[in-house]
GROMACS .gro file of C-alpha atoms in nm:
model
  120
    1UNK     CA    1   0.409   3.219   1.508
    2UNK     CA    2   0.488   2.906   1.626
    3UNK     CA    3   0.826   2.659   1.690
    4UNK     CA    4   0.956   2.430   1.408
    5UNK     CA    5   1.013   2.243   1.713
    6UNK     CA    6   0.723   2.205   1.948
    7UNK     CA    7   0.512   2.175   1.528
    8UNK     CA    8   0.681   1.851   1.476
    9UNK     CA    9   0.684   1.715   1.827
   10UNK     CA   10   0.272   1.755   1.790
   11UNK     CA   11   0.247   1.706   1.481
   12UNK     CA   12   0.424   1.353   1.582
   13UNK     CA   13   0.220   1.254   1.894
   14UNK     CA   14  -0.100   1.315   1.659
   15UNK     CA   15   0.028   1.045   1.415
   16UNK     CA   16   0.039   0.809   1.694
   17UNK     CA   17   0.410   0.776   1.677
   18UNK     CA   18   0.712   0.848   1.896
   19UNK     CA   19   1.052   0.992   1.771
   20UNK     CA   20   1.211   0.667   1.846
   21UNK     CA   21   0.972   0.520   1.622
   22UNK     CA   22   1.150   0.738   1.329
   23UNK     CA   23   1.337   0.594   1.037
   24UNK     CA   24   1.461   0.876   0.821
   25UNK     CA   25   1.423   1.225   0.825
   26UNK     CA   26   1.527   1.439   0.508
   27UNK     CA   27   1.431   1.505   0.160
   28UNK     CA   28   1.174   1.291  -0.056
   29UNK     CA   29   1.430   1.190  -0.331
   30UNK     CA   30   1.617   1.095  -0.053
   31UNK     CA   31   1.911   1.303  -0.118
   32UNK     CA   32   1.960   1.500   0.197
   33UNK     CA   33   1.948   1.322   0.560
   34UNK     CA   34   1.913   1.412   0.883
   35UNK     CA   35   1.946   1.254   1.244
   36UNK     CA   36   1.661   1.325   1.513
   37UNK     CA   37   1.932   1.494   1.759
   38UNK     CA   38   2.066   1.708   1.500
   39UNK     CA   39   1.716   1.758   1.374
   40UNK     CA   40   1.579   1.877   1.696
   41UNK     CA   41   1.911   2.144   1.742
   42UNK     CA   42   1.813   2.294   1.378
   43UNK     CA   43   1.413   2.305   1.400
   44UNK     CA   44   1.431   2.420   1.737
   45UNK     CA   45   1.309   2.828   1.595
   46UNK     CA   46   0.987   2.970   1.607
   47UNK     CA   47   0.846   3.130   1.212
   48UNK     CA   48   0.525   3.216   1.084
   49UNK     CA   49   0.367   2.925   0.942
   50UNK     CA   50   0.059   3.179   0.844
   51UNK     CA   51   0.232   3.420   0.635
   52UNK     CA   52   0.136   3.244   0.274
   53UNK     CA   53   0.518   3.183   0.213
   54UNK     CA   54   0.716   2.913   0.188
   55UNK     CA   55   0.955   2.869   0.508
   56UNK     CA   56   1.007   2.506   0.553
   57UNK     CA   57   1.131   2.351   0.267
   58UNK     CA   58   0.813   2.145   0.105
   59UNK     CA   59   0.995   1.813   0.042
   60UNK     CA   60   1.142   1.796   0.412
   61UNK     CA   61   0.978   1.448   0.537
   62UNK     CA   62   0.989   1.220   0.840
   63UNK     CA   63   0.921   0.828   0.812
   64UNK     CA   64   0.846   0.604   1.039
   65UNK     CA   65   0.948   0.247   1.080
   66UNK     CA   66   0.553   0.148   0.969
   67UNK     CA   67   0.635   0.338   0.667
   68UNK     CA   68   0.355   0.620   0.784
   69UNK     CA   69   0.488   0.958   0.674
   70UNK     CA   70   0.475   1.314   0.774
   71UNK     CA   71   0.476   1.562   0.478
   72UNK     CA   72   0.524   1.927   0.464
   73UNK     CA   73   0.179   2.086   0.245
   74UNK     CA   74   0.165   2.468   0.233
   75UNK     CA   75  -0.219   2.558   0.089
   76UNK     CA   76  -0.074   2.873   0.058
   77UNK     CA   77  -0.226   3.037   0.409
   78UNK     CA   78  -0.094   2.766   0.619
   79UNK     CA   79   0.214   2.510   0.619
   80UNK     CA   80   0.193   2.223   0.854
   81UNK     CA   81   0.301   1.836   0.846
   82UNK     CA   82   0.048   1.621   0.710
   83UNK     CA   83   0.035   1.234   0.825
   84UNK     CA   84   0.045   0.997   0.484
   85UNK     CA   85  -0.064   0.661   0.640
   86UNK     CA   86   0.084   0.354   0.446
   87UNK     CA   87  -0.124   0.148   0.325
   88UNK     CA   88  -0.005  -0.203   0.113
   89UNK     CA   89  -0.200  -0.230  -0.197
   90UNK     CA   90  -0.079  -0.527  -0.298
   91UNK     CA   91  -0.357  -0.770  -0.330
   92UNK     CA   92  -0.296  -1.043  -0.132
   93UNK     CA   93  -0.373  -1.427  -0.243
   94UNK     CA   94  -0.398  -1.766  -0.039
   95UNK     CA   95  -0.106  -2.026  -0.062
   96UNK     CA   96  -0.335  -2.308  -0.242
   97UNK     CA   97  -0.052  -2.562  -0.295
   98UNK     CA   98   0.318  -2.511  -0.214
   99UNK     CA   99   0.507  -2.747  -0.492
  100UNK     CA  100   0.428  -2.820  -0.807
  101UNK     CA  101   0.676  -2.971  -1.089
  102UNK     CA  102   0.859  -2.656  -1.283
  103UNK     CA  103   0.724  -2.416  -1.098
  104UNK     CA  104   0.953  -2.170  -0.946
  105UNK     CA  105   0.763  -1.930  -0.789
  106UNK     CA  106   0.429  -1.952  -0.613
  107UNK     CA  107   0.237  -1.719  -0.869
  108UNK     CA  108   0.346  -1.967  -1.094
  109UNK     CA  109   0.177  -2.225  -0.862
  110UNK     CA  110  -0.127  -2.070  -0.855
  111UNK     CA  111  -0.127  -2.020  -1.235
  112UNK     CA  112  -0.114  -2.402  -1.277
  113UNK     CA  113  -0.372  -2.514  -1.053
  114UNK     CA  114  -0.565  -2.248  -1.239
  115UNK     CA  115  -0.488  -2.430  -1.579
  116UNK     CA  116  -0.470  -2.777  -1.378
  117UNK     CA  117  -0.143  -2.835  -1.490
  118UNK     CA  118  -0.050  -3.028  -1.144
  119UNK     CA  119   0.266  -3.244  -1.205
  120UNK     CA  120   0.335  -3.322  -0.843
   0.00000   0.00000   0.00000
């Protein structure tokens, strides 16, 4: 047995994050939202996170202003949060030139002095 609570406020300091740090709390799809206050009034029970059952809702998440996110995963035995760490997978490139004639956007930039199409 164990609080909703106390579980989150852990679960919370472990991901290297305070609550002021938060962003959103609610559902994934982003349809349901809750505030930290009113968060803290409603989780504030104590439930068997052991028992094999689902008690707290799997798609209940908290995000942080770093985009890191706590998840709810139930591996059937246990439910817990589990820290998602963002991580930008964009592929980033160097500025190599910052104008060239009819190009709009860098990438299109880039593509020129790739093709050495440089009308200054």
């Amino acid at each position: 047995m164990i609080n909703f609570l106390t579980e989150t406020k852990i679960a919370i300091q472990k991901s290297n994050h305070e609550p002021e740090e938060i962003d959103y709390i609610g559902s994934c799809d982003e349809e349901f939202v809750i505030k930290w206050d009113s968060f803290c009034k409603l989780s504030d029970f104590v439930y068997n996170n052991q028992s094999g059952d689902v008690v707290i809702p799997v798609d209940l998440v908290i995000e942080f202003k770093n985009l890191d996110q706590l998840i709810r995963i139930n591996d059937g035995e246990c439910e817990q949060w589990h820290l998602i760490k963002f991580v930008k997978f964009v592929k980033q490139k160097p500025i190599r030139r910052l104008h060239v004639l009819g190009c709009k956007t860098l990438k299109e930039v880039d593509e020129a002095i790739d093709r050495e199409d440089l009308e200054l």
